[in-house]
Tab-separated table of C-alpha atoms in Angstrom:
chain	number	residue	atom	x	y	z
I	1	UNK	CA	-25.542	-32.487	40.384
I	2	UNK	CA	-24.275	-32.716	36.577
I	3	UNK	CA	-22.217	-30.894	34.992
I	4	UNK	CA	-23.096	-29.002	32.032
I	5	UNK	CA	-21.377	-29.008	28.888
I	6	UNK	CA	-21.953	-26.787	25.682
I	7	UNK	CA	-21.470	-24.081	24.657
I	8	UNK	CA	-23.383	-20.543	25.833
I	9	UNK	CA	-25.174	-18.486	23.520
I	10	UNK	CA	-22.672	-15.737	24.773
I	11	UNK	CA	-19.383	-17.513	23.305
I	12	UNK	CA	-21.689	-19.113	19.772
I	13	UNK	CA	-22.591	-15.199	18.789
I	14	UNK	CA	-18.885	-14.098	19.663
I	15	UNK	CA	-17.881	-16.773	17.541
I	16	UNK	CA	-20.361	-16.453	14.704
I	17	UNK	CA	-19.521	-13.046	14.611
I	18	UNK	CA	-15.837	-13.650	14.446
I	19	UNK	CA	-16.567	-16.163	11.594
I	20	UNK	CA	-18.507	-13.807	9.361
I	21	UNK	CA	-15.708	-11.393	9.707
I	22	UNK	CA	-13.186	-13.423	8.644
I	23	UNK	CA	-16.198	-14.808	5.656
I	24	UNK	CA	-16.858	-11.211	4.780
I	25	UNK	CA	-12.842	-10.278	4.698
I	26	UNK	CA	-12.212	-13.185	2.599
I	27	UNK	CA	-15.109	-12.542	0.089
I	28	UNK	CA	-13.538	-9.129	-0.611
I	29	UNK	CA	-9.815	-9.674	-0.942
I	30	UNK	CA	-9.998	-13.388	-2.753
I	31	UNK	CA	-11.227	-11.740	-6.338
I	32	UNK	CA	-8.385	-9.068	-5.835
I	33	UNK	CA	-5.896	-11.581	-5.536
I	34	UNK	CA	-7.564	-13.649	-8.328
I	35	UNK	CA	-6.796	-10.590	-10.453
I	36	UNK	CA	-3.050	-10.648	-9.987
I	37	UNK	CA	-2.877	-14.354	-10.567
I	38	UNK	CA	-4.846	-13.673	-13.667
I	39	UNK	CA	-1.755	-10.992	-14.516
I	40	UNK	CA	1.461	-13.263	-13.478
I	41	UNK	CA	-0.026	-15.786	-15.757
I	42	UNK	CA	-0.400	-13.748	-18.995
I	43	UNK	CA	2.852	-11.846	-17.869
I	44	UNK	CA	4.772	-15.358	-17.875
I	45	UNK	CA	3.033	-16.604	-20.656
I	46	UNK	CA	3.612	-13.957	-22.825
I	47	UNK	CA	7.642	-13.163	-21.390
I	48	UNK	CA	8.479	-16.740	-22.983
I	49	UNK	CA	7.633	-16.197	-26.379
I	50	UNK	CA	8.760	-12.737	-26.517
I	51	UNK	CA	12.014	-13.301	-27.538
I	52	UNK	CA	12.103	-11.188	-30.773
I	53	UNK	CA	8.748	-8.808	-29.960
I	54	UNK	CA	9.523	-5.088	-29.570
I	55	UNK	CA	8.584	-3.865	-26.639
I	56	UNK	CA	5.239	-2.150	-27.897
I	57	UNK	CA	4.531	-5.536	-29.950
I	58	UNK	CA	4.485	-7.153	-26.390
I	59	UNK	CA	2.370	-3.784	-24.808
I	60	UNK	CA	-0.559	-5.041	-27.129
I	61	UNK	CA	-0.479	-8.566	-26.638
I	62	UNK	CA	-0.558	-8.043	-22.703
I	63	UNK	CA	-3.847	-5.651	-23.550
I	64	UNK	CA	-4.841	-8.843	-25.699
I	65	UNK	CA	-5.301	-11.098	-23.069
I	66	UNK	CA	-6.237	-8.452	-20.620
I	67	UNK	CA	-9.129	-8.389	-22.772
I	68	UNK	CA	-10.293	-11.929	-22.824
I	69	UNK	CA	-9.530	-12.054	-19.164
I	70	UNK	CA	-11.575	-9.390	-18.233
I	71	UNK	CA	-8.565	-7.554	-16.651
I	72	UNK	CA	-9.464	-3.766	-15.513
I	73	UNK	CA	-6.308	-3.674	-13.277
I	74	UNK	CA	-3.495	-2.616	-15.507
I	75	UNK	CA	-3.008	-2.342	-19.021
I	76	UNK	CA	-0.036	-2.538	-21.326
I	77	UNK	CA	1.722	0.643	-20.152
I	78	UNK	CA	1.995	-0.393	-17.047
I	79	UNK	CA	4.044	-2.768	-17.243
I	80	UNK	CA	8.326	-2.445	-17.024
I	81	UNK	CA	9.557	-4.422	-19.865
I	82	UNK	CA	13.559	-5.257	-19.951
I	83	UNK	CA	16.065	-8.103	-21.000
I	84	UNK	CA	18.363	-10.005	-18.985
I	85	UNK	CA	20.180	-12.154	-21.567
I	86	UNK	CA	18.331	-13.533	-23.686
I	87	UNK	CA	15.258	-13.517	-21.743
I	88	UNK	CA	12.881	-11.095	-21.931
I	89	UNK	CA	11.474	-9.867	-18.368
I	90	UNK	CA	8.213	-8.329	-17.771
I	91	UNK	CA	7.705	-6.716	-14.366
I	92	UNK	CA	4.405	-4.956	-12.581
I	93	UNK	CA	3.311	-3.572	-9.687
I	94	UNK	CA	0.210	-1.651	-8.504
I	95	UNK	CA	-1.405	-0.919	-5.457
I	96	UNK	CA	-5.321	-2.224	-5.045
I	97	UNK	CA	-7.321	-0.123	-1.907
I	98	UNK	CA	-10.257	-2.689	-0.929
I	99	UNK	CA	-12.961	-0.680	0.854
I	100	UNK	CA	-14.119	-2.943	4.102
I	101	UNK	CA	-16.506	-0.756	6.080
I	102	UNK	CA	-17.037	2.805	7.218
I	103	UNK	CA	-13.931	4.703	6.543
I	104	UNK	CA	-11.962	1.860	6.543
I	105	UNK	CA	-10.073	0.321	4.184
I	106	UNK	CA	-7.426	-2.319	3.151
I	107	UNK	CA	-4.357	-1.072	0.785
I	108	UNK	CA	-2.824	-4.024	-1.138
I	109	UNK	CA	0.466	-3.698	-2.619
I	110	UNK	CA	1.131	-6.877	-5.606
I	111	UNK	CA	4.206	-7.074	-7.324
I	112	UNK	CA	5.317	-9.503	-9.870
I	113	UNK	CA	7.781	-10.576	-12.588
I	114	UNK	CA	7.611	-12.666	-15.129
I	115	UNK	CA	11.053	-13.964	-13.804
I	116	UNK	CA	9.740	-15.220	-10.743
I	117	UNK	CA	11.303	-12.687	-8.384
């Protein structure tokens, strides 16, 4: 007698089911975390020119680029503007609830600086 080798329809659906999980899971969170890369870059880009902006000056250029980024997240008031030397630091944080299924859901906290901490 041979023996068989293969895999049962039994494990292939357990693991095609696991598999669109982990498909579905990553279809929903990727975008969110596309968003805060989106806001660390305009946050550093904008932090090292901002030398001699005022603080509202640097409000509106965040809401600038928020705008031709498409960013919905946060807006200018949101973020924590302060100085450390000469260096102007722009910090955020917000909290992003991504429903999965049900009554279910998956709560996010991003933070970021523009100082790399």
């Amino acid at each position: 007698m041979k023996n068989q080798r293969g895999v049962a329809i039994s494990g292939l659906l357990l693991w095609g089911f696991v598999i669109v999980l982990i498909a579905l899971l990553g279809m929903k969170v990727a975008p969110e975390y596309m968003d805060y890369f989106k806001i660390l870059k305009s946050v550093k880009s904008i932090s090292a020119g901002a030398s001699d902006q005022t603080v509202p000056q640097i409000r509106a250029a965040f809401d600038k680029y928020a705008d031709v980024n498409y960013l919905k997240t946060i807006n200018g008031s949101d973020l924590d503007i302060s100085k450390e030397g000469n260096a102007v630091v722009i910090a955020f944080s917000y909290e992003k609830r991504i429903p999965l299924f049900y009554n279910v859901s998956l709560l996010i906290d991003f933070h970021g600086s523009s100082s790399g901490n």
